[in-house]
mmCIF file of C-alpha atoms and ligand atoms in Angstrom:
data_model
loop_
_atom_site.group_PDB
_atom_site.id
_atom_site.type_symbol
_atom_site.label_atom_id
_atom_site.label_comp_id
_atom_site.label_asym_id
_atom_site.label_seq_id
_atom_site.Cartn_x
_atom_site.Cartn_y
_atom_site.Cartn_z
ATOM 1 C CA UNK A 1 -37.326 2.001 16.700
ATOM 2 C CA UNK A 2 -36.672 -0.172 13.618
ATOM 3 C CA UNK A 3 -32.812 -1.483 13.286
ATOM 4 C CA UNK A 4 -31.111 0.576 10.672
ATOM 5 C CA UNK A 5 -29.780 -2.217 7.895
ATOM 6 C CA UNK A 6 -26.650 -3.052 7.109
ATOM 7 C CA UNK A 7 -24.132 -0.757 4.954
ATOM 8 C CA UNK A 8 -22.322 -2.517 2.990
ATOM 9 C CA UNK A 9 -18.793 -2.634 2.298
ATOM 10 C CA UNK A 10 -18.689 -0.579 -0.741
ATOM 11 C CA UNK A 11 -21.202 1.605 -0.172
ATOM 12 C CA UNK A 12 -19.605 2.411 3.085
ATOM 13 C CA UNK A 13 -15.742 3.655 0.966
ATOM 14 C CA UNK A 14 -17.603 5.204 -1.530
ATOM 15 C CA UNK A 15 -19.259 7.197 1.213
ATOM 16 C CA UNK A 16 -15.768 8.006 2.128
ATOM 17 C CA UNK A 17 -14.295 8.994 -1.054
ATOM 18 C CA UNK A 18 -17.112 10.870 -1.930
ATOM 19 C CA UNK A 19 -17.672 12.208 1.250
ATOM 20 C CA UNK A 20 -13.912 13.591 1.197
ATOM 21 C CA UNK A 21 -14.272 15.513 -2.107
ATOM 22 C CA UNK A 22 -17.731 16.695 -1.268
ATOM 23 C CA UNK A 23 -16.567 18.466 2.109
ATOM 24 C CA UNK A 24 -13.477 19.526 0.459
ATOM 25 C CA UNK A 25 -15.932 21.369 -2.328
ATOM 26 C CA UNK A 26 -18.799 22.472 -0.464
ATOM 27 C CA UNK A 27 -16.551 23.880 2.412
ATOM 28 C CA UNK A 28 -13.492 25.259 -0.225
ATOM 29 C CA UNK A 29 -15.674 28.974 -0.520
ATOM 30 C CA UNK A 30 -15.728 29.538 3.679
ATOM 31 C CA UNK A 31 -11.999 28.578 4.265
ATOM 32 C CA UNK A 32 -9.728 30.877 5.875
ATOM 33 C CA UNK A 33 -10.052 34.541 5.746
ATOM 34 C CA UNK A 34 -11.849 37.656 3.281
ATOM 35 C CA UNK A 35 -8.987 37.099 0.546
ATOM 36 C CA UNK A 36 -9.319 33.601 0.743
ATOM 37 C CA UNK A 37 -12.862 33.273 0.476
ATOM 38 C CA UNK A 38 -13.174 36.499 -2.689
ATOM 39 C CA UNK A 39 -10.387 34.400 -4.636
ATOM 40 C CA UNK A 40 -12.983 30.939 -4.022
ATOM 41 C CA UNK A 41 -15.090 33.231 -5.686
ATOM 42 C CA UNK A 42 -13.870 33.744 -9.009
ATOM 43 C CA UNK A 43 -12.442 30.049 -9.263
ATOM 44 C CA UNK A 44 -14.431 28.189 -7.320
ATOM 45 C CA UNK A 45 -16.978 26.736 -10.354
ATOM 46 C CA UNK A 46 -15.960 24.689 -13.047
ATOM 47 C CA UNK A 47 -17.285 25.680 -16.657
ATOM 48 C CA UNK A 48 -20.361 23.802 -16.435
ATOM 49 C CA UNK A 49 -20.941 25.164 -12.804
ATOM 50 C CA UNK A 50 -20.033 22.536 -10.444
ATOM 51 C CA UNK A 51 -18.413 23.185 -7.301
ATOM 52 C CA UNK A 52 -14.415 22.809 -7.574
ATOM 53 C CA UNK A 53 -12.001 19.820 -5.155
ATOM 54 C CA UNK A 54 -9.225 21.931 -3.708
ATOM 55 C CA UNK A 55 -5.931 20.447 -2.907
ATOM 56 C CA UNK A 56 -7.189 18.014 -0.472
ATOM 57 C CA UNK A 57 -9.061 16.102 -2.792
ATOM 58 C CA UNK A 58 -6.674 16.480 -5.753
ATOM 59 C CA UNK A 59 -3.886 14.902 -3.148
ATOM 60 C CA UNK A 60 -6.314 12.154 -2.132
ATOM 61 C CA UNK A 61 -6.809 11.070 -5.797
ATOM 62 C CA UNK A 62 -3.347 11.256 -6.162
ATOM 63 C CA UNK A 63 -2.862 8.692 -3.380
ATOM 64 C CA UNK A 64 -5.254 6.948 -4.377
ATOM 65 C CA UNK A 65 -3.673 6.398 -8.222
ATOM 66 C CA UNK A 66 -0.358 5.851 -7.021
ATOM 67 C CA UNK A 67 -1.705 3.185 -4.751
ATOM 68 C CA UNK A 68 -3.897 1.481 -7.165
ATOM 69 C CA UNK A 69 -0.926 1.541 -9.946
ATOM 70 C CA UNK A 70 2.282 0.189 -7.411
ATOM 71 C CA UNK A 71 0.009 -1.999 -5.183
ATOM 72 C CA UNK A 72 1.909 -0.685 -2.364
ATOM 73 C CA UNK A 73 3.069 2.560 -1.194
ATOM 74 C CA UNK A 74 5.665 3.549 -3.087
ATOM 75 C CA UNK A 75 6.628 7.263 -2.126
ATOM 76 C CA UNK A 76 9.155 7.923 -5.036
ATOM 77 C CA UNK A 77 6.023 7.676 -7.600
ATOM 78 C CA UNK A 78 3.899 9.068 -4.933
ATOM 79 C CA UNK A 79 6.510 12.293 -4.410
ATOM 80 C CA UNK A 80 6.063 12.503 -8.723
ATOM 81 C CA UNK A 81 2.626 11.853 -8.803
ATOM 82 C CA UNK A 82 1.856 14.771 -6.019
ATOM 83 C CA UNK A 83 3.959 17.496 -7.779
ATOM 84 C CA UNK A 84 2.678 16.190 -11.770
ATOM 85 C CA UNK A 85 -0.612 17.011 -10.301
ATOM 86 C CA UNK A 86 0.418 20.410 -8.325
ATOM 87 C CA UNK A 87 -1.370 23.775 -9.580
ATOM 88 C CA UNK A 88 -1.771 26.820 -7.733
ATOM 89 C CA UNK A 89 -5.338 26.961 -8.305
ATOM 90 C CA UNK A 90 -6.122 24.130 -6.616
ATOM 91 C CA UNK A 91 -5.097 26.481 -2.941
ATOM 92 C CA UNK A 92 -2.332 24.022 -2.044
ATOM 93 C CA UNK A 93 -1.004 25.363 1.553
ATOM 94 C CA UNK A 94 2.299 27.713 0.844
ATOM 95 C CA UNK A 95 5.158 24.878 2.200
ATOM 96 C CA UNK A 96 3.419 22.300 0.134
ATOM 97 C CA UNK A 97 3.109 24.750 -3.181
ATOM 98 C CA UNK A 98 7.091 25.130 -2.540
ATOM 99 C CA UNK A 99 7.806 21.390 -1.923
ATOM 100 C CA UNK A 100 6.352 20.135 -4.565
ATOM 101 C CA UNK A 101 7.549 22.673 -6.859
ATOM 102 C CA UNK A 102 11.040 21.710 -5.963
ATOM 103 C CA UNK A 103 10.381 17.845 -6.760
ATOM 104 C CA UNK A 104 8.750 18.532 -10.124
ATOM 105 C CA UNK A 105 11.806 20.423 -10.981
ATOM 106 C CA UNK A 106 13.885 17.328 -9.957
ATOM 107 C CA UNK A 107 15.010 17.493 -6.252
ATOM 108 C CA UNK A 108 14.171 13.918 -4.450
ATOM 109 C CA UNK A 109 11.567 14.487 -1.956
ATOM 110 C CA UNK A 110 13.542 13.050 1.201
ATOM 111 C CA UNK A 111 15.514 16.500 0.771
ATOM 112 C CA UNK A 112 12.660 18.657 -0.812
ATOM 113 C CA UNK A 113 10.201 17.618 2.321
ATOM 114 C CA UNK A 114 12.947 19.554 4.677
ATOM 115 C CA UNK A 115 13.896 22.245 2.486
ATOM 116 C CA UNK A 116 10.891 24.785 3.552
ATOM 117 C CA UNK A 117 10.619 23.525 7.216
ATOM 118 C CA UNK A 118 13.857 22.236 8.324
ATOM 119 C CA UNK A 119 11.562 19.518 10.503
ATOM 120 C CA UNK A 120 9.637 19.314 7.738
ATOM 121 C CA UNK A 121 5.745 20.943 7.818
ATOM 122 C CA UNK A 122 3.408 20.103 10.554
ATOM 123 C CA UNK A 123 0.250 21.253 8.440
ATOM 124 C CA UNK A 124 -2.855 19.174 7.555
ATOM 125 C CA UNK A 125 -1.664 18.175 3.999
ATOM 126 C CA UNK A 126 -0.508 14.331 5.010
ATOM 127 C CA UNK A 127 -4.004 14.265 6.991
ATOM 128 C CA UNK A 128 -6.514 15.352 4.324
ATOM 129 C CA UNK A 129 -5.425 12.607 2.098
ATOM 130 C CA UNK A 130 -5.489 9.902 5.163
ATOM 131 C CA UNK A 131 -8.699 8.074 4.861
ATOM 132 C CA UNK A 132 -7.408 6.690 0.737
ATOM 133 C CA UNK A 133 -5.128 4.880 2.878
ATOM 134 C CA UNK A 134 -7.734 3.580 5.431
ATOM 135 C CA UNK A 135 -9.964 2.397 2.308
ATOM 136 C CA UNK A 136 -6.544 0.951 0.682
ATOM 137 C CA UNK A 137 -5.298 -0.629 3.663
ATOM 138 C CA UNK A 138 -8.824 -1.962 5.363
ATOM 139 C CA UNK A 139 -7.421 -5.692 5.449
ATOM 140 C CA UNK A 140 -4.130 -4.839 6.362
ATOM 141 C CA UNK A 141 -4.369 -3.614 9.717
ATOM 142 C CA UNK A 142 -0.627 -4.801 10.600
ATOM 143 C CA UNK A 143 0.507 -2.502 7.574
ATOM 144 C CA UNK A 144 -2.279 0.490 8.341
ATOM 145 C CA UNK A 145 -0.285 3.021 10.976
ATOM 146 C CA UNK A 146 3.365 2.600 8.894
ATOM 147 C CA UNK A 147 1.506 3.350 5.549
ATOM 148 C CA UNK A 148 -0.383 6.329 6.426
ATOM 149 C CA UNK A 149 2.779 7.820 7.972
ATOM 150 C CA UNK A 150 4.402 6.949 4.652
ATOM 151 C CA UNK A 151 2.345 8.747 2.391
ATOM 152 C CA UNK A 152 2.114 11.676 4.369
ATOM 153 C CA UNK A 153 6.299 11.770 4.652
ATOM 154 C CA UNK A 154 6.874 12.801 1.329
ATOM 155 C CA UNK A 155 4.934 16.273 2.000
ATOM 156 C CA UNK A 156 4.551 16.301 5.701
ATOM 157 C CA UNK A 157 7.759 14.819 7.289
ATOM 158 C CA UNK A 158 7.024 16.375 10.757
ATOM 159 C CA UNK A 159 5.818 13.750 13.494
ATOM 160 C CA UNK A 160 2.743 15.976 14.337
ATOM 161 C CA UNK A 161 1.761 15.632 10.571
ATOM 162 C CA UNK A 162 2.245 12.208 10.475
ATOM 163 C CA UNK A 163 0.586 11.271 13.421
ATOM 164 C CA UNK A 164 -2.828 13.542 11.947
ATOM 165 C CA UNK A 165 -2.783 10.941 8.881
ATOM 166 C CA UNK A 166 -2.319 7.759 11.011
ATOM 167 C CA UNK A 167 -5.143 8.886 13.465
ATOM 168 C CA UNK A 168 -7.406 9.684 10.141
ATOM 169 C CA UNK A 169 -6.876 6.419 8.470
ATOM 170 C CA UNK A 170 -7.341 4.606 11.953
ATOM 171 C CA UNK A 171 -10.281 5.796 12.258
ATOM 172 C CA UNK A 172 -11.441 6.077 8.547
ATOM 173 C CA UNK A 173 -10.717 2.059 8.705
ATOM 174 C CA UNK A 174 -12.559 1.559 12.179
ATOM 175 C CA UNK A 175 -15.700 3.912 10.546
ATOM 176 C CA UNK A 176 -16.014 1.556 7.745
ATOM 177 C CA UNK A 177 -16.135 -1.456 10.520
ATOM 178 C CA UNK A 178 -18.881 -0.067 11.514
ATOM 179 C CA UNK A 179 -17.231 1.507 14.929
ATOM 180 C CA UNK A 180 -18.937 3.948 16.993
ATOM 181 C CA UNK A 181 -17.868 7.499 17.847
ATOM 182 C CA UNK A 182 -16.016 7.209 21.054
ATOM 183 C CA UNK A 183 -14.219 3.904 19.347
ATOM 184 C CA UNK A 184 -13.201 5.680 16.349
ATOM 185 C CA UNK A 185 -11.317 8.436 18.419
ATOM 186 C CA UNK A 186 -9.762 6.088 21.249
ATOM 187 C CA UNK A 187 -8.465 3.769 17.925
ATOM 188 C CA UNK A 188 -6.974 7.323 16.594
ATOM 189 C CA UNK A 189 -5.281 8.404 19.947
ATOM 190 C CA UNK A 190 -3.812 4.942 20.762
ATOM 191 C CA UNK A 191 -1.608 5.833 16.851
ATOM 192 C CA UNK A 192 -0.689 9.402 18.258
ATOM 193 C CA UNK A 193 2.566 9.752 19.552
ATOM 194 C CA UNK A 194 3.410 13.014 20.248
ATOM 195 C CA UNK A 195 1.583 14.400 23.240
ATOM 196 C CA UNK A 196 0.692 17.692 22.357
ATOM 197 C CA UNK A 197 -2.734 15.867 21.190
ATOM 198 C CA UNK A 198 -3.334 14.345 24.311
ATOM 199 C CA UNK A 199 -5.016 17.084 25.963
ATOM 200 C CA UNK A 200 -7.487 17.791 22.489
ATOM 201 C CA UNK A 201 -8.539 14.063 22.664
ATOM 202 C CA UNK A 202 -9.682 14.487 25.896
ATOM 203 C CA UNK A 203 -11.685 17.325 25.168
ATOM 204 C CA UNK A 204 -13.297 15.659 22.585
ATOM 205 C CA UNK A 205 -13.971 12.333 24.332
ATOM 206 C CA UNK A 206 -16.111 14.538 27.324
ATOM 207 C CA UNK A 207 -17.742 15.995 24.651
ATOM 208 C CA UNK A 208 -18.758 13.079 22.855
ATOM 209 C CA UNK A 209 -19.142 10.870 26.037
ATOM 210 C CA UNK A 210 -21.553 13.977 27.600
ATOM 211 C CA UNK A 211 -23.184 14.768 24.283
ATOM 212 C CA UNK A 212 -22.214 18.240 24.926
ATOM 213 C CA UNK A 213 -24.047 21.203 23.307
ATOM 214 C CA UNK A 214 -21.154 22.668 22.391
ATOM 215 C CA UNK A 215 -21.302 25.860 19.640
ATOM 216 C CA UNK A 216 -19.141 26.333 16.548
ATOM 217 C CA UNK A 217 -17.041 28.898 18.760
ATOM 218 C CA UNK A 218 -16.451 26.387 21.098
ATOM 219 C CA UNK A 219 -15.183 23.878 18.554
ATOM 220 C CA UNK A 220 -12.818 26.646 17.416
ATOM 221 C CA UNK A 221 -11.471 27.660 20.295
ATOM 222 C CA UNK A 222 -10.497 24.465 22.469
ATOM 223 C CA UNK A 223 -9.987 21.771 19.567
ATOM 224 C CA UNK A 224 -9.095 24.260 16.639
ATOM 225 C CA UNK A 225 -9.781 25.255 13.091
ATOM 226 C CA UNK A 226 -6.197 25.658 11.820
ATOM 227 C CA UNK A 227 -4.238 24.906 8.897
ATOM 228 C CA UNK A 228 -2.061 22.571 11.338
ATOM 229 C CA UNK A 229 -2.660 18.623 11.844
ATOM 230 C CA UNK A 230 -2.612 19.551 15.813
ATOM 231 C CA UNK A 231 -5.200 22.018 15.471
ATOM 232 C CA UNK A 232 -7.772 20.480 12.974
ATOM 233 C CA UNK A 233 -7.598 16.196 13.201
ATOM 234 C CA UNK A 234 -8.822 15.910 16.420
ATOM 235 C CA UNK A 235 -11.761 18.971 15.876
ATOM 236 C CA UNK A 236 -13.047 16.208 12.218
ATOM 237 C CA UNK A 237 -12.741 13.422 14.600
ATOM 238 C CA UNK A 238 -15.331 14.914 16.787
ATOM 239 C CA UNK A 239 -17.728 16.277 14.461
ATOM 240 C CA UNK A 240 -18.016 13.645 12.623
ATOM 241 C CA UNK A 241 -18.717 11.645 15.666
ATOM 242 C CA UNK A 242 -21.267 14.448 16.871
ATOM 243 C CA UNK A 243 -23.211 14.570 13.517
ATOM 244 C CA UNK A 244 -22.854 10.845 12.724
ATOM 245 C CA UNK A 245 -26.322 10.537 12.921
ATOM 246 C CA UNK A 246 -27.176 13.632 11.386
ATOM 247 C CA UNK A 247 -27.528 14.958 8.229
ATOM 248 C CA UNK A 248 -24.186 16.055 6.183
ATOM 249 C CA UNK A 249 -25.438 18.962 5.877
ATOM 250 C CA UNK A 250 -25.692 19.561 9.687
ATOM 251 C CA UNK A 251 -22.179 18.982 10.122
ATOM 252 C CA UNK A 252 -21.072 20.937 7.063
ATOM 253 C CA UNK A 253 -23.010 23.830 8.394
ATOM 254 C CA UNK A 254 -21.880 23.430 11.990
ATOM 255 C CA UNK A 255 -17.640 23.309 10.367
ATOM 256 C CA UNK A 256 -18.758 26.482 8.151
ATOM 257 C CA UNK A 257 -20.089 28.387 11.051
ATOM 258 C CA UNK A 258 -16.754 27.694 13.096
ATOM 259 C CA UNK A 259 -14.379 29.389 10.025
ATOM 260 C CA UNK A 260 -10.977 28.740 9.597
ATOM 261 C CA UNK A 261 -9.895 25.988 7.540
ATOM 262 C CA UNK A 262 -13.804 24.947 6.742
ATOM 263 C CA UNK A 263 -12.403 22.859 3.372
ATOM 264 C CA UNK A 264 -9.706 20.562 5.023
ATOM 265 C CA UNK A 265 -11.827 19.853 8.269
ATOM 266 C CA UNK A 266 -15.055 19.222 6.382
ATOM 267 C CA UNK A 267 -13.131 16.856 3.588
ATOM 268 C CA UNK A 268 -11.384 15.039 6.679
ATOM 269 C CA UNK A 269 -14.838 14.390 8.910
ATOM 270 C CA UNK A 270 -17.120 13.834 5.487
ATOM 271 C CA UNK A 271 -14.779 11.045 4.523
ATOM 272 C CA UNK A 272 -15.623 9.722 8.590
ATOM 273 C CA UNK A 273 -18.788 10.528 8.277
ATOM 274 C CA UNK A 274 -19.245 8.849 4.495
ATOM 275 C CA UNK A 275 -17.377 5.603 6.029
ATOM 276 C CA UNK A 276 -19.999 5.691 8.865
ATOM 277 C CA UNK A 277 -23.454 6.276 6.948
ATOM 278 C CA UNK A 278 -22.566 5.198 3.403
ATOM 279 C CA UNK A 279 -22.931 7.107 0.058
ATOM 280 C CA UNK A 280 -26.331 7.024 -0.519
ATOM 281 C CA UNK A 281 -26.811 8.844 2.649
ATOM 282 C CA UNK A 282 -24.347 11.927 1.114
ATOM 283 C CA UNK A 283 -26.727 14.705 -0.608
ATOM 284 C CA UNK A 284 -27.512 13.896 -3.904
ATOM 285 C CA UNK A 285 -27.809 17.659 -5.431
ATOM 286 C CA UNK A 286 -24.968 18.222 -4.004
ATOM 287 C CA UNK A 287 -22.689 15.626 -5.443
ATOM 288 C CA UNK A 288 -24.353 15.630 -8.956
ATOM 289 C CA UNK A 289 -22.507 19.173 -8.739
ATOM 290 C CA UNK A 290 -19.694 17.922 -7.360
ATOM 291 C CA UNK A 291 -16.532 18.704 -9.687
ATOM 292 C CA UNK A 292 -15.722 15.035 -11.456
ATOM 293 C CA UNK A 293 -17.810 13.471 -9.228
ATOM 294 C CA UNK A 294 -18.480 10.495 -11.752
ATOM 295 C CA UNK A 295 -14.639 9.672 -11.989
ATOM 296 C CA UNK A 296 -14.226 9.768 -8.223
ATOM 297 C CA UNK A 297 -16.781 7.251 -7.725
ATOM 298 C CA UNK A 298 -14.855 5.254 -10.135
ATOM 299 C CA UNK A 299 -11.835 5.375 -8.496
ATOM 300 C CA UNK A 300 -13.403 4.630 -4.673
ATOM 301 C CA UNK A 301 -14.769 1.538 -6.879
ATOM 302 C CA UNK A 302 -11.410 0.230 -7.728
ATOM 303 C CA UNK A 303 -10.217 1.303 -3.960
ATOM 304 C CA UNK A 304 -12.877 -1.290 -2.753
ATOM 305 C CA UNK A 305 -11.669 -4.055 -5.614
ATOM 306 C CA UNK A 306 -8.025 -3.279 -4.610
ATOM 307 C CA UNK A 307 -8.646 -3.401 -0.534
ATOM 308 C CA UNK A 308 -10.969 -6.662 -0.770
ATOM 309 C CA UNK A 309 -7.643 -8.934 -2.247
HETATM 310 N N1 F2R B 401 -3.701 27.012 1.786
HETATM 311 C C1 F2R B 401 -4.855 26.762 2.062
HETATM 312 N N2 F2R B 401 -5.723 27.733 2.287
HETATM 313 C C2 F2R B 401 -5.439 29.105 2.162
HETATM 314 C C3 F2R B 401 -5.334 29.819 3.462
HETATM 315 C C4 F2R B 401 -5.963 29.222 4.689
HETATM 316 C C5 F2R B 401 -6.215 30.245 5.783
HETATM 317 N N3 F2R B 401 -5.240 31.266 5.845
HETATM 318 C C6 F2R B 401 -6.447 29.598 7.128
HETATM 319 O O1 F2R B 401 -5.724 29.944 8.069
HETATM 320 O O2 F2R B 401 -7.334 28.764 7.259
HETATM 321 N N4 F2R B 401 -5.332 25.510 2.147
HETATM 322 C C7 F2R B 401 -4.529 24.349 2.057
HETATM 323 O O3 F2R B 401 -3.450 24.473 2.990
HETATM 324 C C8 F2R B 401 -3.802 23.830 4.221
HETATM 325 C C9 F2R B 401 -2.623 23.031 4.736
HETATM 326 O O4 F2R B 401 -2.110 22.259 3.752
HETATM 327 P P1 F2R B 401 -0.621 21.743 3.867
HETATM 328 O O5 F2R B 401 -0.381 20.922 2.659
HETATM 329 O O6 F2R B 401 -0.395 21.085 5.157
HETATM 330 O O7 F2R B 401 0.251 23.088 3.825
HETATM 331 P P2 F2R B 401 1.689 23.469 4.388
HETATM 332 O O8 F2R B 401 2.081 24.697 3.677
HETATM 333 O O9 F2R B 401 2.591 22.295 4.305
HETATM 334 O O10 F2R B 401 1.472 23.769 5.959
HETATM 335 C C10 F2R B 401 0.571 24.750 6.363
HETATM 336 C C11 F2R B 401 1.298 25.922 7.076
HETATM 337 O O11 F2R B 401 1.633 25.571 8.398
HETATM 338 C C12 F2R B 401 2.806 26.257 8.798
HETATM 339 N N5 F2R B 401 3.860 25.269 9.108
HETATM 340 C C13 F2R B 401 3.857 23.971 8.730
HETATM 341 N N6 F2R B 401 4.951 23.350 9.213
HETATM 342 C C14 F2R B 401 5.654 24.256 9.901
HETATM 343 C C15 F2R B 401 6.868 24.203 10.640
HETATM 344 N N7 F2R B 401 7.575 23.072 10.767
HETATM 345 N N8 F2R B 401 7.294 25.349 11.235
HETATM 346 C C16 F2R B 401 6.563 26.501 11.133
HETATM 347 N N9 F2R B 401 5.392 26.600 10.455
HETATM 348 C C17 F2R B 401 4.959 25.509 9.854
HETATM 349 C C18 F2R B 401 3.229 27.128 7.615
HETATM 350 O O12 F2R B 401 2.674 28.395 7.739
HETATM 351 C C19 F2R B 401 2.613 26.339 6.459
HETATM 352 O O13 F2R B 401 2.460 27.095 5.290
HETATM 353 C C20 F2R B 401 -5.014 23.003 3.929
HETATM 354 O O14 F2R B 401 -6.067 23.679 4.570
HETATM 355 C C21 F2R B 401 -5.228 23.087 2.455
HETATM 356 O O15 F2R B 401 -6.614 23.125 2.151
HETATM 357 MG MG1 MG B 402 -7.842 22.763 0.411
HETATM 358 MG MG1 MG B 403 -7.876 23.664 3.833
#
């Protein structure tokens, strides 16, 4: 067999920009349940019918402009930033729709991000965001783990949700080193500190190690397809190890056929799986109807200008 060539650098956080927003809109119209999914419906196309982001991507821009702008993260503009952006029709999870609701009305976010959840929300809202930070913070790997926990705080206070969006820009970072499957998920469970993930890593790692023919159901069941960090970080870790060398489709179809949150699992393993392959390998249809597509390829272009310094 011929060696594959080289991705290169930019190719490689393009792949995981785009490959964010593109899971985000091609798995948006099979998340959660029948109401869910009807509502998708009637809001899920822009006017010139192309497949509408969802929260996840709008809060990964987001990160990404505050990042670009300060330099550093800086969660006071990030907390304004987040709730400037917020509209219901984007599906924002309920705690998140109220948090950031309260900061755009003026409460700081230290006291907002505990007002819903007194321990603050353990959902998958600090996580989806995760890989900007891995592109942002590439050649900082002393300043990775303490940023991605940052920029999650302002929303996602809880220690579960924080450790979901240090294990996804870990490993966002090690996929765009070039790191294999089993790498990129020992690198994410050496940042997780609460052990409630312990025992989902280890599922996944027999998986991967076995190459396990394991169905959508399976996936579902034993790693999870929740709304939560704990029950969908470790389940886009593995799939996009599985389907690395796959098509994106494959693994899009595979997340859609396991139901639940299908938008937030598919935006968090496309980004790992863009990092891995590279943009040009993401479907081309699919992104030239791809909601803005053109201005977030712009911005993963100033990402890779901004993490090269
Ligand atoms: N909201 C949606 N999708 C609509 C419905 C999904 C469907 N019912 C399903 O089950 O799949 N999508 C968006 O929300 C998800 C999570 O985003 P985020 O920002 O983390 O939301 P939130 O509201 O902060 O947390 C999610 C829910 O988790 C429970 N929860 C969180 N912390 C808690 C705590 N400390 N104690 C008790 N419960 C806690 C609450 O029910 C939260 O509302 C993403 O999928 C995004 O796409
Ligand atoms: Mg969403
Ligand atoms: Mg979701």
């Amino acid at each position: 067999m011929q060696p594959k060539p080289p991705i290169d650098f930019e190719e490689r956080c393009r792949g995981a920009v785009l490959g964010l927003a593109l899971g985000d809109a091609l798995g948006a119209p099979h998340e959660g349940g029948p109401i869910e999914r009807l509502l998708w419906r009637w809001i899920g196309s822009t006017r010139d019918g192309r497949r509408r982001f969802t929260d996840d991507t709008q809060m990964a821009l987001d990160l990404a402009d505050s990042l670009l702008r300060c330099g550093k993260v800086d969660q006071d503009d990030l907390a304004k930033t987040f709730a400037g952006s917020y509209r219901w029709s984007r599906g924002y999870g309920p705690a998140a729709a109220r948090v950031l609701k309260r900061i755009r009305s003026g409460r700081d976010w230290r006291e907002a991000n505990r007002s819903v959840h007194r321990t603050g929300s353990f959902g998958n809202g600090g996580a989806m965001r995760a890989p900007i930070v891995g592109v942002f913070f590439h050649a900082q790997p002393e300043n990775l783990v303490t940023a991605a926990r940052q920029t999650a705080e302002v929303t996602h206070a809880h220690p579960l949700a924080m450790d979901g969006a240090a294990m996804i820009a870990v490993a966002t970072s090690a996929a765009l080193a070039g790191a294999d499957a089993r790498t990129l998920l020992d690198r994410a469970r050496q940042v997780a500190t609460q052990p409630e993930y312990a025992e989902r890593f280890a599922i996944a790692a027999d998986w991967l190690t076995a190459n396990a023919p394991v169905s959508p159901r399976d996936v579902r069941a034993r790693l999870g397809m929740g709304i939560t960090a704990l029950a969908s970080c470790v389940t886009a870790l593995y799939l996009a190890g599985r389907f690395r060398d796959q098509p994106f489709e494959a693994m899009l179809a595979f997340t859609a056929a396991a139901g639940g949150d299908v938008d937030t699992v598919s935006a968090m393993a496309g980004a790992l799986w863009g990092a891995a392959n590279g943009a040009a390998k993401l479907p081309a249809a699919a992104i030239a109807r791809l909601e803005a597509a053109e201005q977030i390829d712009a911005v993963a272009r100033q990402l890779v200008a901004a993490a090269r310094v």
